Amino acid sequence: MDRRDATAALFGLGALSAFARPASAQAQAGRVPPLGGAITDVAGVKIGHFTDTRRPTGCTVLLAEEGATAGVDVRGAAPGTRETDLLNPTNLVDRVHAVMLSGGSAFGLEAATGVVRWLEEKGIGFPAGPARVPIVPAAILFDLGMGDHRIRPDAEAGYRACAAATAEAPAEGSVGAGTGATVGKAYGLARAMKGGIGTASVKVGKVTVGALVAVNAVGDVIDPRSGEVIAGTRTEDGRRRLGLTQAILRGELPPALQAGMATTIGIVATDAQLTKAQATKIAQQSHDGLARTIDPIHTMWDGDTMFCVATGKSGVTGNMMALGAIAAQVTAAAVIRAVLAARMVSGAGVPAVPSAAEF
């Protein structure tokens, strides 16, 4: 059994012969991450990042220019979202043209406006009278504590992310929506570690499932096999990983946090054919991948949101049992890849938050 097969066994997926490509060189620079591939292995999907050079923030867009069936599930108590009500299976529009993930807290929702503008210029959108209206759901994470909070992704950032979008495997770690992401923030940024954005995919038979997750949690990122903290809350002297849940069980209660100071957001994509109701169910099940790798998850201070998009390009009707199980696995893998690929970022007023690779 080679190294990739061994890490796949951790996630119960067997041999990795079906994975499209190995882990990126950027991710391999740290610990060996689980699984290979990228969400762009799903036919009909492109990913583009915009990373702001003025402070650690940015946004990431998934483009589905031919349209994709979509669903969403919000579990965190402090979400920041756009167009999620439209994805309810009882509502009219059944296809989206992009999904935006952004830093900048609620201000970052403006990035989706730039995506709408880019798509409109391409003539892409839902027919509505004389116009075509691009459908672009979005979710944001809180990274305003990393440098000058007045700098955040805007419509131009979203437009530039679209212009950079490609079907090649996207960069991971401290880029795009993961640029200013941090984890383990229950005792403040001074004891946190770096989060980031990660991706993974698997192909089973004729169907491919991929995930892209921007990890910015209050909780720790853990190895689902051993429970070891990979990146998260550090001890008071900053030298060791604390283990947040164990600390809470010992009575070391964290201070009261302001709601919305964190949030993990992501997308599961597949080339299977799904209805809106089925896509919504897969989005729900993808949260199991977050629960396996982030502890605690879905807190009052997180706005955890997962989307599912289905391009239907494989021509295969989705097997819901298989897709739900795989969605959770690739989501978990993307979370771990995100923190293993992350690197410390710097700049004026930016806290020195170490990454797993540097700690």
CSV table of C-alpha atoms in Angstrom, one decimal:
chain,number,residue,atom,x,y,z
A,1,MET,CA,0.0,0.0,0.0
A,2,ASP,CA,1.5,3.3,-1.1
A,3,ARG,CA,1.3,6.6,0.9
A,4,ARG,CA,-1.8,7.8,-0.9
A,5,ASP,CA,-3.6,4.5,-0.4
A,6,ALA,CA,-2.7,4.6,3.3
A,7,THR,CA,-4.1,8.1,3.7
A,8,ALA,CA,-7.2,7.1,1.8
A,9,ALA,CA,-7.7,4.2,4.2
A,10,LEU,CA,-8.0,6.8,6.9
A,11,PHE,CA,-11.1,8.1,5.3
A,12,GLY,CA,-12.5,4.6,4.4
A,13,LEU,CA,-12.2,5.1,0.7
A,14,GLY,CA,-9.9,2.2,-0.2
A,15,ALA,CA,-7.3,2.5,-3.0
A,16,LEU,CA,-6.9,5.9,-4.7
A,17,SER,CA,-6.6,4.7,-8.3
A,18,ALA,CA,-9.7,6.7,-9.1
A,19,PHE,CA,-8.3,10.0,-7.9
A,20,ALA,CA,-7.4,12.4,-10.7
A,21,ARG,CA,-4.2,13.9,-9.4
A,22,PRO,CA,-1.9,13.8,-6.3
A,23,ALA,CA,-1.9,16.5,-3.6
A,24,SER,CA,-0.5,19.8,-4.8
A,25,ALA,CA,3.2,20.7,-4.3
A,26,GLN,CA,2.0,23.5,-2.1
A,27,ALA,CA,0.2,21.1,0.2
A,28,GLN,CA,3.0,18.6,0.2
A,29,ALA,CA,5.4,21.2,1.5
A,30,GLY,CA,3.8,20.6,5.0
A,31,ARG,CA,2.6,17.2,6.3
A,32,VAL,CA,1.3,14.7,3.8
A,33,PRO,CA,-2.3,15.6,3.3
A,34,PRO,CA,-5.1,13.0,2.8
A,35,LEU,CA,-6.4,12.2,-0.7
A,36,GLY,CA,-5.6,13.9,-4.0
A,37,GLY,CA,-7.6,15.6,-6.7
A,38,ALA,CA,-9.5,18.9,-6.7
A,39,ILE,CA,-13.0,20.1,-7.1
A,40,THR,CA,-12.2,21.1,-10.7
A,41,ASP,CA,-12.0,17.3,-11.5
A,42,VAL,CA,-15.8,17.7,-11.7
A,43,ALA,CA,-16.7,18.5,-15.3
A,44,GLY,CA,-18.4,21.8,-15.8
A,45,VAL,CA,-16.7,23.5,-12.8
A,46,LYS,CA,-14.0,26.2,-12.7
A,47,ILE,CA,-12.4,27.9,-9.7
A,48,GLY,CA,-10.9,31.3,-9.4
A,49,HIS,CA,-9.2,33.1,-6.5
A,50,PHE,CA,-8.6,36.7,-5.7
A,51,THR,CA,-6.1,37.4,-3.0
A,52,ASP,CA,-5.8,40.9,-1.7
A,53,THR,CA,-2.1,42.1,-1.3
A,54,ARG,CA,-3.1,44.9,1.0
A,55,ARG,CA,-4.1,42.7,3.9
A,56,PRO,CA,-4.8,39.0,4.4
A,57,THR,CA,-8.2,38.6,2.8
A,58,GLY,CA,-9.7,37.5,-0.5
A,59,CYS,CA,-12.5,35.6,-2.3
A,60,THR,CA,-12.9,32.4,-4.3
A,61,VAL,CA,-15.5,31.7,-7.0
A,62,LEU,CA,-16.9,28.5,-8.4
A,63,LEU,CA,-18.1,29.1,-11.9
A,64,ALA,CA,-20.7,26.7,-13.5
A,65,GLU,CA,-21.2,28.7,-16.7
A,66,GLU,CA,-23.6,26.2,-18.2
A,67,GLY,CA,-25.7,26.1,-15.0
A,68,ALA,CA,-25.8,23.6,-12.2
A,69,THR,CA,-28.5,22.3,-9.9
A,70,ALA,CA,-27.7,23.5,-6.4
A,71,GLY,CA,-28.6,23.1,-2.7
A,72,VAL,CA,-27.4,24.6,0.6
A,73,ASP,CA,-27.3,23.8,4.3
A,74,VAL,CA,-26.5,26.4,7.0
A,75,ARG,CA,-25.6,24.9,10.4
A,76,GLY,CA,-23.6,27.7,12.1
A,77,ALA,CA,-25.5,30.2,14.3
A,78,ALA,CA,-23.9,33.3,12.7
A,79,PRO,CA,-24.1,33.0,8.9
A,80,GLY,CA,-23.6,35.6,6.3
A,81,THR,CA,-25.2,34.5,3.0
A,82,ARG,CA,-26.8,35.7,-0.2
A,83,GLU,CA,-29.4,33.9,-2.4
A,84,THR,CA,-29.7,30.9,-0.2
A,85,ASP,CA,-33.5,31.1,0.1
A,86,LEU,CA,-33.6,30.7,-3.7
A,87,LEU,CA,-32.0,27.2,-3.3
A,88,ASN,CA,-35.0,25.9,-1.3
A,89,PRO,CA,-36.4,23.0,-3.3
A,90,THR,CA,-39.9,24.6,-3.2
A,91,ASN,CA,-38.7,27.8,-4.9
A,92,LEU,CA,-38.6,28.5,-8.7
A,93,VAL,CA,-35.0,28.8,-10.0
A,94,ASP,CA,-33.4,25.4,-10.2
A,95,ARG,CA,-29.9,26.3,-11.5
A,96,VAL,CA,-27.1,28.5,-10.4
A,97,HIS,CA,-24.2,29.9,-12.5
A,98,ALA,CA,-21.6,30.5,-9.7
A,99,VAL,CA,-21.1,30.3,-6.0
A,100,MET,CA,-19.0,32.8,-4.2
A,101,LEU,CA,-17.0,32.2,-1.0
A,102,SER,CA,-15.5,35.4,0.5
A,103,GLY,CA,-13.6,36.9,3.4
A,104,GLY,CA,-14.6,40.3,4.8
A,105,SER,CA,-17.6,39.3,7.0
A,106,ALA,CA,-20.9,40.7,5.7
A,107,PHE,CA,-19.0,43.3,3.7
A,108,GLY,CA,-17.6,40.5,1.6
A,109,LEU,CA,-21.0,39.6,0.2
A,110,GLU,CA,-20.4,42.5,-2.3
A,111,ALA,CA,-17.9,40.3,-4.1
A,112,ALA,CA,-20.9,38.3,-5.5
A,113,THR,CA,-22.0,41.5,-7.3
A,114,GLY,CA,-18.8,41.4,-9.3
A,115,VAL,CA,-19.5,37.8,-10.3
A,116,VAL,CA,-22.9,38.8,-11.5
A,117,ARG,CA,-21.4,41.5,-13.6
A,118,TRP,CA,-18.8,39.2,-15.1
A,119,LEU,CA,-21.5,36.6,-16.0
A,120,GLU,CA,-23.9,39.2,-17.4
A,121,GLU,CA,-21.1,40.4,-19.7
A,122,LYS,CA,-20.8,36.8,-21.0
A,123,GLY,CA,-24.6,36.6,-21.6
A,124,ILE,CA,-25.0,34.0,-18.8
A,125,GLY,CA,-28.0,34.0,-16.6
A,126,PHE,CA,-31.6,33.0,-15.9
A,127,PRO,CA,-34.0,34.3,-18.6
A,128,ALA,CA,-36.1,37.0,-17.0
A,129,GLY,CA,-38.0,39.2,-19.5
A,130,PRO,CA,-35.5,41.3,-21.5
A,131,ALA,CA,-32.5,40.3,-19.4
A,132,ARG,CA,-30.5,37.3,-18.2
A,133,VAL,CA,-30.0,37.3,-14.5
A,134,PRO,CA,-27.0,35.4,-13.2
A,135,ILE,CA,-27.8,33.4,-10.1
A,136,VAL,CA,-24.9,33.6,-7.6
A,137,PRO,CA,-25.4,32.4,-4.1
A,138,ALA,CA,-22.6,33.4,-1.7
A,139,ALA,CA,-21.3,32.9,1.9
A,140,ILE,CA,-18.8,34.8,3.9
A,141,LEU,CA,-16.3,34.2,6.7
A,142,PHE,CA,-15.0,36.6,9.3
A,143,ASP,CA,-11.3,37.7,8.9
A,144,LEU,CA,-11.5,41.3,9.9
A,145,GLY,CA,-9.1,40.8,12.7
A,146,MET,CA,-6.2,40.2,10.3
A,147,GLY,CA,-5.0,43.6,9.5
A,148,ASP,CA,-6.9,46.7,8.4
A,149,HIS,CA,-10.6,45.7,8.6
A,150,ARG,CA,-11.5,48.5,6.2
A,151,ILE,CA,-10.0,46.4,3.4
A,152,ARG,CA,-12.3,43.6,2.3
A,153,PRO,CA,-13.4,41.9,-0.9
A,154,ASP,CA,-15.6,44.0,-3.1
A,155,ALA,CA,-17.3,43.7,-6.5
A,156,GLU,CA,-14.0,44.2,-8.3
A,157,ALA,CA,-12.5,41.4,-6.2
A,158,GLY,CA,-15.3,39.1,-7.3
A,159,TYR,CA,-14.9,40.1,-10.9
A,160,ARG,CA,-11.2,39.4,-10.8
A,161,ALA,CA,-11.7,36.0,-9.3
A,162,CYS,CA,-13.9,35.2,-12.2
A,163,ALA,CA,-11.3,36.4,-14.7
A,164,ALA,CA,-8.8,34.1,-13.0
A,165,ALA,CA,-11.0,31.0,-13.0
A,166,THR,CA,-9.8,27.9,-14.6
A,167,ALA,CA,-10.5,24.1,-14.7
A,168,GLU,CA,-7.0,23.4,-13.4
A,169,ALA,CA,-6.5,22.4,-9.8
A,170,PRO,CA,-6.7,25.6,-7.7
A,171,ALA,CA,-4.0,26.8,-5.2
A,172,GLU,CA,-4.6,25.8,-1.6
A,173,GLY,CA,-3.8,27.3,1.8
A,174,SER,CA,-3.5,31.0,2.3
A,175,VAL,CA,-5.1,32.2,-0.9
A,176,GLY,CA,-8.6,33.4,-2.0
A,177,ALA,CA,-11.2,33.1,0.7
A,178,GLY,CA,-8.7,31.3,2.9
A,179,THR,CA,-6.1,34.1,3.0
A,180,GLY,CA,-7.1,35.5,6.3
A,181,ALA,CA,-8.7,32.4,7.8
A,182,THR,CA,-7.7,31.2,11.2
A,183,VAL,CA,-8.7,28.3,13.5
A,184,GLY,CA,-8.7,27.7,17.2
A,185,LYS,CA,-9.9,31.2,18.2
A,186,ALA,CA,-11.8,30.5,21.4
A,187,TYR,CA,-9.1,32.3,23.5
A,188,GLY,CA,-8.4,35.0,20.9
A,189,LEU,CA,-6.2,35.3,17.8
A,190,ALA,CA,-3.1,35.4,20.0
A,191,ARG,CA,-3.6,31.7,20.7
A,192,ALA,CA,-4.9,30.7,17.3
A,193,MET,CA,-3.4,29.0,14.2
A,194,LYS,CA,-3.7,29.6,10.5
A,195,GLY,CA,-6.6,28.3,8.6
A,196,GLY,CA,-6.9,28.3,4.8
A,197,ILE,CA,-8.7,26.8,1.8
A,198,GLY,CA,-8.4,23.3,0.6
A,199,THR,CA,-9.8,20.9,-2.0
A,200,ALA,CA,-10.1,17.2,-2.7
A,201,SER,CA,-12.0,14.8,-5.1
A,202,VAL,CA,-12.7,11.2,-5.7
A,203,LYS,CA,-14.2,9.3,-8.7
A,204,VAL,CA,-16.3,6.3,-8.1
A,205,GLY,CA,-17.4,4.6,-11.3
A,206,LYS,CA,-18.5,7.3,-13.7
A,207,VAL,CA,-19.3,9.9,-11.1
A,208,THR,CA,-16.8,12.4,-9.6
A,209,VAL,CA,-17.4,14.3,-6.3
A,210,GLY,CA,-15.1,17.1,-5.2
A,211,ALA,CA,-15.1,19.6,-2.3
A,212,LEU,CA,-13.6,23.1,-1.7
A,213,VAL,CA,-13.6,24.4,1.9
A,214,ALA,CA,-12.4,27.6,3.4
A,215,VAL,CA,-11.6,26.8,7.1
A,216,ASN,CA,-12.0,29.6,9.6
A,217,ALA,CA,-13.3,27.9,12.7
A,218,VAL,CA,-13.6,28.7,16.4
A,219,GLY,CA,-12.7,25.1,16.9
A,220,ASP,CA,-9.6,23.0,16.3
A,221,VAL,CA,-8.9,21.0,13.1
A,222,ILE,CA,-8.3,17.4,14.1
A,223,ASP,CA,-7.1,14.1,12.6
A,224,PRO,CA,-10.3,12.1,12.4
A,225,ARG,CA,-8.4,8.8,13.0
A,226,SER,CA,-6.5,9.8,16.2
A,227,GLY,CA,-8.3,12.9,17.4
A,228,GLU,CA,-4.9,14.7,17.4
A,229,VAL,CA,-5.1,18.4,16.9
A,230,ILE,CA,-3.5,19.4,13.6
A,231,ALA,CA,-4.1,23.1,13.9
A,232,GLY,CA,-6.1,25.0,16.6
A,233,THR,CA,-6.0,26.6,19.9
A,234,ARG,CA,-2.5,27.0,21.5
A,235,THR,CA,-1.6,27.0,25.2
A,236,GLU,CA,-1.2,30.3,27.0
A,237,ASP,CA,2.5,30.4,26.3
A,238,GLY,CA,1.8,29.7,22.6
A,239,ARG,CA,4.2,26.7,22.4
A,240,ARG,CA,1.8,23.7,22.2
A,241,ARG,CA,-1.6,22.8,20.8
A,242,LEU,CA,-4.1,22.9,23.7
A,243,GLY,CA,-7.0,20.8,22.5
A,244,LEU,CA,-10.0,23.1,23.0
A,245,THR,CA,-12.7,20.5,23.8
A,246,GLN,CA,-10.5,18.8,26.4
A,247,ALA,CA,-9.7,22.2,27.9
A,248,ILE,CA,-13.4,23.0,28.2
A,249,LEU,CA,-14.0,19.6,29.9
A,250,ARG,CA,-11.3,20.5,32.4
A,251,GLY,CA,-13.2,23.7,33.2
A,252,GLU,CA,-10.9,26.1,31.3
A,253,LEU,CA,-13.8,28.0,29.8
A,254,PRO,CA,-13.0,30.5,27.0
A,255,PRO,CA,-14.1,34.1,27.3
A,256,ALA,CA,-17.4,35.2,25.7
A,257,LEU,CA,-16.9,35.8,22.0
A,258,GLN,CA,-18.8,38.0,19.6
A,259,ALA,CA,-21.0,36.1,17.3
A,260,GLY,CA,-19.8,35.8,13.8
A,261,MET,CA,-16.1,35.9,14.6
A,262,ALA,CA,-15.3,32.7,12.6
A,263,THR,CA,-17.2,30.4,10.1
A,264,THR,CA,-16.2,27.6,7.8
A,265,ILE,CA,-17.8,27.7,4.3
A,266,GLY,CA,-17.5,25.4,1.3
A,267,ILE,CA,-18.9,23.7,-1.7
A,268,VAL,CA,-19.4,20.1,-2.7
A,269,ALA,CA,-19.6,19.5,-6.5
A,270,THR,CA,-20.5,16.5,-8.5
A,271,ASP,CA,-21.1,15.6,-12.2
A,272,ALA,CA,-24.0,13.4,-11.2
A,273,GLN,CA,-27.6,14.4,-12.1
A,274,LEU,CA,-29.4,15.7,-9.0
A,275,THR,CA,-32.7,17.5,-8.2
A,276,LYS,CA,-32.6,20.5,-6.0
A,277,ALA,CA,-33.9,18.4,-3.1
A,278,GLN,CA,-31.2,15.9,-3.6
A,279,ALA,CA,-28.5,18.6,-3.9
A,280,THR,CA,-29.8,20.0,-0.6
A,281,LYS,CA,-29.5,16.6,1.1
A,282,ILE,CA,-25.9,16.2,-0.1
A,283,ALA,CA,-25.1,19.7,1.2
A,284,GLN,CA,-26.5,18.5,4.6
A,285,GLN,CA,-24.4,15.4,4.6
A,286,SER,CA,-21.2,17.3,3.7
A,287,HIS,CA,-21.4,18.9,7.1
A,288,ASP,CA,-20.6,15.4,8.5
A,289,GLY,CA,-17.1,16.0,7.0
A,290,LEU,CA,-16.8,19.2,8.9
A,291,ALA,CA,-17.9,17.5,12.1
A,292,ARG,CA,-15.2,14.8,11.7
A,293,THR,CA,-12.4,17.3,11.3
A,294,ILE,CA,-13.4,20.4,13.3
A,295,ASP,CA,-14.1,20.3,17.0
A,296,PRO,CA,-16.2,22.0,18.2
A,297,ILE,CA,-18.2,22.8,15.0
A,298,HIS,CA,-21.5,24.7,14.3
A,299,THR,CA,-21.1,27.0,17.3
A,300,MET,CA,-22.8,30.2,18.1
A,301,TRP,CA,-19.8,32.0,16.8
A,302,ASP,CA,-19.6,30.2,13.4
A,303,GLY,CA,-21.8,30.6,10.4
A,304,ASP,CA,-20.9,27.3,8.9
A,305,THR,CA,-22.5,26.9,5.4
A,306,MET,CA,-22.1,24.2,2.8
A,307,PHE,CA,-23.3,24.3,-0.8
A,308,CYS,CA,-23.8,21.5,-3.3
A,309,VAL,CA,-23.7,21.9,-7.0
A,310,ALA,CA,-24.5,19.2,-9.6
A,311,THR,CA,-23.5,19.7,-13.2
A,312,GLY,CA,-25.0,16.5,-14.5
A,313,LYS,CA,-22.1,16.1,-16.9
A,314,SER,CA,-21.6,12.4,-16.2
A,315,GLY,CA,-25.1,11.6,-17.4
A,316,VAL,CA,-25.5,9.4,-14.4
A,317,THR,CA,-28.4,9.7,-12.0
A,318,GLY,CA,-26.9,10.2,-8.5
A,319,ASN,CA,-26.9,7.3,-6.0
A,320,MET,CA,-27.9,9.2,-2.9
A,321,MET,CA,-26.4,6.7,-0.4
A,322,ALA,CA,-23.0,6.7,-2.2
A,323,LEU,CA,-23.0,10.5,-2.9
A,324,GLY,CA,-23.8,11.4,0.7
A,325,ALA,CA,-21.0,9.2,2.1
A,326,ILE,CA,-18.5,10.4,-0.4
A,327,ALA,CA,-19.4,14.1,0.1
A,328,ALA,CA,-18.6,13.9,3.8
A,329,GLN,CA,-15.3,12.2,3.0
A,330,VAL,CA,-14.0,14.7,0.5
A,331,THR,CA,-15.2,17.6,2.7
A,332,ALA,CA,-13.2,16.2,5.6
A,333,ALA,CA,-10.1,15.8,3.3
A,334,ALA,CA,-10.5,19.3,2.0
A,335,VAL,CA,-10.5,20.7,5.6
A,336,ILE,CA,-7.3,18.9,6.5
A,337,ARG,CA,-5.6,20.0,3.2
A,338,ALA,CA,-6.6,23.6,3.9
A,339,VAL,CA,-4.7,23.8,7.2
A,340,LEU,CA,-1.7,21.7,6.0
A,341,ALA,CA,-1.3,24.0,2.9
A,342,ALA,CA,-1.7,27.2,4.9
A,343,ARG,CA,1.2,29.5,5.7
A,344,MET,CA,1.7,32.4,8.1
A,345,VAL,CA,0.8,35.7,6.6
A,346,SER,CA,2.2,39.1,7.5
A,347,GLY,CA,1.5,42.8,7.1
A,348,ALA,CA,0.8,45.9,9.1
A,349,GLY,CA,-1.4,45.0,12.1
A,350,VAL,CA,-1.5,41.4,11.2
A,351,PRO,CA,-1.2,39.0,14.2
A,352,ALA,CA,1.6,36.4,14.1
A,353,VAL,CA,-0.6,33.3,13.7
A,354,PRO,CA,1.5,30.2,12.9
A,355,SER,CA,0.4,27.5,10.5
A,356,ALA,CA,0.6,23.8,11.1
A,357,ALA,CA,3.5,23.5,8.7
A,358,GLU,CA,5.5,26.1,10.7
A,359,PHE,CA,4.5,25.1,14.2
